Amino acid sequence: MSKTIRYSLLLMLSIFMASALFAQRPSNENVKAASGYGGAIYGKVKEKGNKTPMQYTNVVLYRLPDSTMVNGNITAKDGSFKFTGLKYGRYYLKVHFLG
């Protein structure tokens, strides 16, 4: 086999391999979905009796089954809270209000 044919085959193989690698690159959305991240938990904290929103209330998110703290948040003026970018799984919330 001549050198020209070898170099031509090597060049074509390199181009083919590079295009195959770039064809497999996922977008950022696919990476989040594949890794299990991207879930959200949201809600509103209201007073039990008169159902008024409770602002500046501490909301803490824990993971089951080992009860590790994942994140904490404070409710807005309308009592709303939101946790985003969570790994899919089971969680529980603890709500604390001082006053």
mmCIF file with all atom_site columns, C-alpha atoms in Angstrom:
data_model
loop_
_atom_site.group_PDB
_atom_site.id
_atom_site.type_symbol
_atom_site.label_atom_id
_atom_site.label_alt_id
_atom_site.label_comp_id
_atom_site.label_asym_id
_atom_site.label_entity_id
_atom_site.label_seq_id
_atom_site.pdbx_PDB_ins_code
_atom_site.Cartn_x
_atom_site.Cartn_y
_atom_site.Cartn_z
_atom_site.occupancy
_atom_site.B_iso_or_equiv
_atom_site.pdbx_formal_charge
_atom_site.auth_seq_id
_atom_site.auth_comp_id
_atom_site.auth_asym_id
_atom_site.auth_atom_id
_atom_site.pdbx_PDB_model_num
ATOM 1  C CA . MET A 1 1  ? 0.000   0.000  0.000  1.00 0.00 ? 1  MET A CA 1
ATOM 2  C CA . SER A 1 2  ? 1.382   3.393  -0.874 1.00 0.00 ? 2  SER A CA 1
ATOM 3  C CA . LYS A 1 3  ? 1.857   6.219  1.629  1.00 0.00 ? 3  LYS A CA 1
ATOM 4  C CA . THR A 1 4  ? -0.775  8.366  -0.083 1.00 0.00 ? 4  THR A CA 1
ATOM 5  C CA . ILE A 1 5  ? -3.459  5.701  0.329  1.00 0.00 ? 5  ILE A CA 1
ATOM 6  C CA . ARG A 1 6  ? -2.489  5.109  3.980  1.00 0.00 ? 6  ARG A CA 1
ATOM 7  C CA . TYR A 1 7  ? -2.663  8.820  4.781  1.00 0.00 ? 7  TYR A CA 1
ATOM 8  C CA . SER A 1 8  ? -5.975  9.146  2.944  1.00 0.00 ? 8  SER A CA 1
ATOM 9  C CA . LEU A 1 9  ? -7.471  6.223  4.901  1.00 0.00 ? 9  LEU A CA 1
ATOM 10 C CA . LEU A 1 10 ? -6.104  7.597  8.165  1.00 0.00 ? 10 LEU A CA 1
ATOM 11 C CA . LEU A 1 11 ? -7.584  11.029 7.423  1.00 0.00 ? 11 LEU A CA 1
ATOM 12 C CA . MET A 1 12 ? -11.003 9.565  6.522  1.00 0.00 ? 12 MET A CA 1
ATOM 13 C CA . LEU A 1 13 ? -10.990 7.411  9.656  1.00 0.00 ? 13 LEU A CA 1
ATOM 14 C CA . SER A 1 14 ? -10.127 10.450 11.798 1.00 0.00 ? 14 SER A CA 1
ATOM 15 C CA . ILE A 1 15 ? -12.936 12.505 10.281 1.00 0.00 ? 15 ILE A CA 1
ATOM 16 C CA . PHE A 1 16 ? -15.393 9.655  10.752 1.00 0.00 ? 16 PHE A CA 1
ATOM 17 C CA . MET A 1 17 ? -14.420 9.180  14.425 1.00 0.00 ? 17 MET A CA 1
ATOM 18 C CA . ALA A 1 18 ? -14.617 12.922 15.166 1.00 0.00 ? 18 ALA A CA 1
ATOM 19 C CA . SER A 1 19 ? -18.071 13.241 13.604 1.00 0.00 ? 19 SER A CA 1
ATOM 20 C CA . ALA A 1 20 ? -19.288 10.194 15.535 1.00 0.00 ? 20 ALA A CA 1
ATOM 21 C CA . LEU A 1 21 ? -18.097 11.706 18.819 1.00 0.00 ? 21 LEU A CA 1
ATOM 22 C CA . PHE A 1 22 ? -19.795 15.050 18.199 1.00 0.00 ? 22 PHE A CA 1
ATOM 23 C CA . ALA A 1 23 ? -23.023 13.309 17.213 1.00 0.00 ? 23 ALA A CA 1
ATOM 24 C CA . GLN A 1 24 ? -23.242 11.762 20.702 1.00 0.00 ? 24 GLN A CA 1
ATOM 25 C CA . ARG A 1 25 ? -22.914 14.984 22.714 1.00 0.00 ? 25 ARG A CA 1
ATOM 26 C CA . PRO A 1 26 ? -26.156 15.617 24.676 1.00 0.00 ? 26 PRO A CA 1
ATOM 27 C CA . SER A 1 27 ? -27.661 19.033 25.274 1.00 0.00 ? 27 SER A CA 1
ATOM 28 C CA . ASN A 1 28 ? -27.803 20.501 28.794 1.00 0.00 ? 28 ASN A CA 1
ATOM 29 C CA . GLU A 1 29 ? -31.457 19.493 29.157 1.00 0.00 ? 29 GLU A CA 1
ATOM 30 C CA . ASN A 1 30 ? -30.649 15.876 28.327 1.00 0.00 ? 30 ASN A CA 1
ATOM 31 C CA . VAL A 1 31 ? -27.793 15.860 30.845 1.00 0.00 ? 31 VAL A CA 1
ATOM 32 C CA . LYS A 1 32 ? -30.152 17.017 33.603 1.00 0.00 ? 32 LYS A CA 1
ATOM 33 C CA . ALA A 1 33 ? -32.765 14.421 32.684 1.00 0.00 ? 33 ALA A CA 1
ATOM 34 C CA . ALA A 1 34 ? -30.207 11.617 32.397 1.00 0.00 ? 34 ALA A CA 1
ATOM 35 C CA . SER A 1 35 ? -28.582 12.464 35.724 1.00 0.00 ? 35 SER A CA 1
ATOM 36 C CA . GLY A 1 36 ? -31.927 12.617 37.525 1.00 0.00 ? 36 GLY A CA 1
ATOM 37 C CA . TYR A 1 37 ? -31.757 16.352 38.363 1.00 0.00 ? 37 TYR A CA 1
ATOM 38 C CA . GLY A 1 38 ? -34.310 18.936 37.465 1.00 0.00 ? 38 GLY A CA 1
ATOM 39 C CA . GLY A 1 39 ? -37.207 18.213 39.813 1.00 0.00 ? 39 GLY A CA 1
ATOM 40 C CA . ALA A 1 40 ? -38.972 20.925 41.813 1.00 0.00 ? 40 ALA A CA 1
ATOM 41 C CA . ILE A 1 41 ? -41.039 21.174 44.987 1.00 0.00 ? 41 ILE A CA 1
ATOM 42 C CA . TYR A 1 42 ? -43.149 24.263 45.587 1.00 0.00 ? 42 TYR A CA 1
ATOM 43 C CA . GLY A 1 43 ? -46.085 25.369 47.665 1.00 0.00 ? 43 GLY A CA 1
ATOM 44 C CA . LYS A 1 44 ? -47.566 27.938 50.041 1.00 0.00 ? 44 LYS A CA 1
ATOM 45 C CA . VAL A 1 45 ? -47.604 28.052 53.825 1.00 0.00 ? 45 VAL A CA 1
ATOM 46 C CA . LYS A 1 46 ? -50.899 29.289 55.308 1.00 0.00 ? 46 LYS A CA 1
ATOM 47 C CA . GLU A 1 47 ? -52.165 29.730 58.826 1.00 0.00 ? 47 GLU A CA 1
ATOM 48 C CA . LYS A 1 48 ? -54.367 26.861 59.978 1.00 0.00 ? 48 LYS A CA 1
ATOM 49 C CA . GLY A 1 49 ? -57.300 28.878 61.314 1.00 0.00 ? 49 GLY A CA 1
ATOM 50 C CA . ASN A 1 50 ? -57.920 31.722 58.908 1.00 0.00 ? 50 ASN A CA 1
ATOM 51 C CA . LYS A 1 51 ? -55.830 30.503 55.913 1.00 0.00 ? 51 LYS A CA 1
ATOM 52 C CA . THR A 1 52 ? -53.775 33.721 55.640 1.00 0.00 ? 52 THR A CA 1
ATOM 53 C CA . PRO A 1 53 ? -50.332 33.352 54.007 1.00 0.00 ? 53 PRO A CA 1
ATOM 54 C CA . MET A 1 54 ? -47.416 33.130 56.429 1.00 0.00 ? 54 MET A CA 1
ATOM 55 C CA . GLN A 1 55 ? -44.467 35.220 55.287 1.00 0.00 ? 55 GLN A CA 1
ATOM 56 C CA . TYR A 1 56 ? -40.848 34.731 56.428 1.00 0.00 ? 56 TYR A CA 1
ATOM 57 C CA . THR A 1 57 ? -41.453 31.151 57.570 1.00 0.00 ? 57 THR A CA 1
ATOM 58 C CA . ASN A 1 58 ? -38.546 28.687 57.477 1.00 0.00 ? 58 ASN A CA 1
ATOM 59 C CA . VAL A 1 59 ? -39.070 25.684 55.194 1.00 0.00 ? 59 VAL A CA 1
ATOM 60 C CA . VAL A 1 60 ? -36.426 22.932 55.296 1.00 0.00 ? 60 VAL A CA 1
ATOM 61 C CA . LEU A 1 61 ? -36.259 20.063 52.793 1.00 0.00 ? 61 LEU A CA 1
ATOM 62 C CA . TYR A 1 62 ? -34.931 16.641 53.883 1.00 0.00 ? 62 TYR A CA 1
ATOM 63 C CA . ARG A 1 63 ? -34.163 13.542 51.798 1.00 0.00 ? 63 ARG A CA 1
ATOM 64 C CA . LEU A 1 64 ? -35.622 10.146 52.651 1.00 0.00 ? 64 LEU A CA 1
ATOM 65 C CA . PRO A 1 65 ? -34.674 7.595  53.957 1.00 0.00 ? 65 PRO A CA 1
ATOM 66 C CA . ASP A 1 66 ? -31.559 9.011  55.666 1.00 0.00 ? 66 ASP A CA 1
ATOM 67 C CA . SER A 1 67 ? -33.067 12.411 56.654 1.00 0.00 ? 67 SER A CA 1
ATOM 68 C CA . THR A 1 68 ? -30.170 14.464 55.300 1.00 0.00 ? 68 THR A CA 1
ATOM 69 C CA . MET A 1 69 ? -30.913 18.157 54.867 1.00 0.00 ? 69 MET A CA 1
ATOM 70 C CA . VAL A 1 70 ? -31.046 19.089 51.183 1.00 0.00 ? 70 VAL A CA 1
ATOM 71 C CA . ASN A 1 71 ? -31.901 22.789 51.272 1.00 0.00 ? 71 ASN A CA 1
ATOM 72 C CA . GLY A 1 72 ? -33.637 25.482 53.277 1.00 0.00 ? 72 GLY A CA 1
ATOM 73 C CA . ASN A 1 73 ? -35.757 28.424 52.229 1.00 0.00 ? 73 ASN A CA 1
ATOM 74 C CA . ILE A 1 74 ? -37.819 31.301 53.629 1.00 0.00 ? 74 ILE A CA 1
ATOM 75 C CA . THR A 1 75 ? -41.323 31.943 52.356 1.00 0.00 ? 75 THR A CA 1
ATOM 76 C CA . ALA A 1 76 ? -42.155 35.092 50.402 1.00 0.00 ? 76 ALA A CA 1
ATOM 77 C CA . LYS A 1 77 ? -44.813 37.657 51.387 1.00 0.00 ? 77 LYS A CA 1
ATOM 78 C CA . ASP A 1 78 ? -47.528 35.479 49.859 1.00 0.00 ? 78 ASP A CA 1
ATOM 79 C CA . GLY A 1 79 ? -46.298 32.407 51.794 1.00 0.00 ? 79 GLY A CA 1
ATOM 80 C CA . SER A 1 80 ? -44.824 30.713 48.723 1.00 0.00 ? 80 SER A CA 1
ATOM 81 C CA . PHE A 1 81 ? -41.612 28.676 48.568 1.00 0.00 ? 81 PHE A CA 1
ATOM 82 C CA . LYS A 1 82 ? -39.813 26.740 45.839 1.00 0.00 ? 82 LYS A CA 1
ATOM 83 C CA . PHE A 1 83 ? -36.966 24.220 45.665 1.00 0.00 ? 83 PHE A CA 1
ATOM 84 C CA . THR A 1 84 ? -35.564 23.568 42.174 1.00 0.00 ? 84 THR A CA 1
ATOM 85 C CA . GLY A 1 85 ? -32.829 21.453 40.609 1.00 0.00 ? 85 GLY A CA 1
ATOM 86 C CA . LEU A 1 86 ? -33.616 18.474 42.825 1.00 0.00 ? 86 LEU A CA 1
ATOM 87 C CA . LYS A 1 87 ? -32.652 14.903 42.166 1.00 0.00 ? 87 LYS A CA 1
ATOM 88 C CA . TYR A 1 88 ? -35.731 12.758 41.691 1.00 0.00 ? 88 TYR A CA 1
ATOM 89 C CA . GLY A 1 89 ? -36.601 10.841 44.846 1.00 0.00 ? 89 GLY A CA 1
ATOM 90 C CA . ARG A 1 90 ? -38.521 11.037 48.121 1.00 0.00 ? 90 ARG A CA 1
ATOM 91 C CA . TYR A 1 91 ? -38.376 14.098 50.382 1.00 0.00 ? 91 TYR A CA 1
ATOM 92 C CA . TYR A 1 92 ? -40.174 15.617 53.336 1.00 0.00 ? 92 TYR A CA 1
ATOM 93 C CA . LEU A 1 93 ? -40.556 19.206 54.562 1.00 0.00 ? 93 LEU A CA 1
ATOM 94 C CA . LYS A 1 94 ? -40.384 20.778 58.007 1.00 0.00 ? 94 LYS A CA 1
ATOM 95 C CA . VAL A 1 95 ? -41.961 24.191 58.466 1.00 0.00 ? 95 VAL A CA 1
ATOM 96 C CA . HIS A 1 96 ? -40.879 26.414 61.377 1.00 0.00 ? 96 HIS A CA 1
ATOM 97 C CA . PHE A 1 97 ? -42.311 29.770 62.387 1.00 0.00 ? 97 PHE A CA 1
ATOM 98 C CA . LEU A 1 98 ? -41.084 31.802 65.325 1.00 0.00 ? 98 LEU A CA 1
ATOM 99 C CA . GLY A 1 99 ? -43.484 34.297 66.760 1.00 0.00 ? 99 GLY A CA 1
#
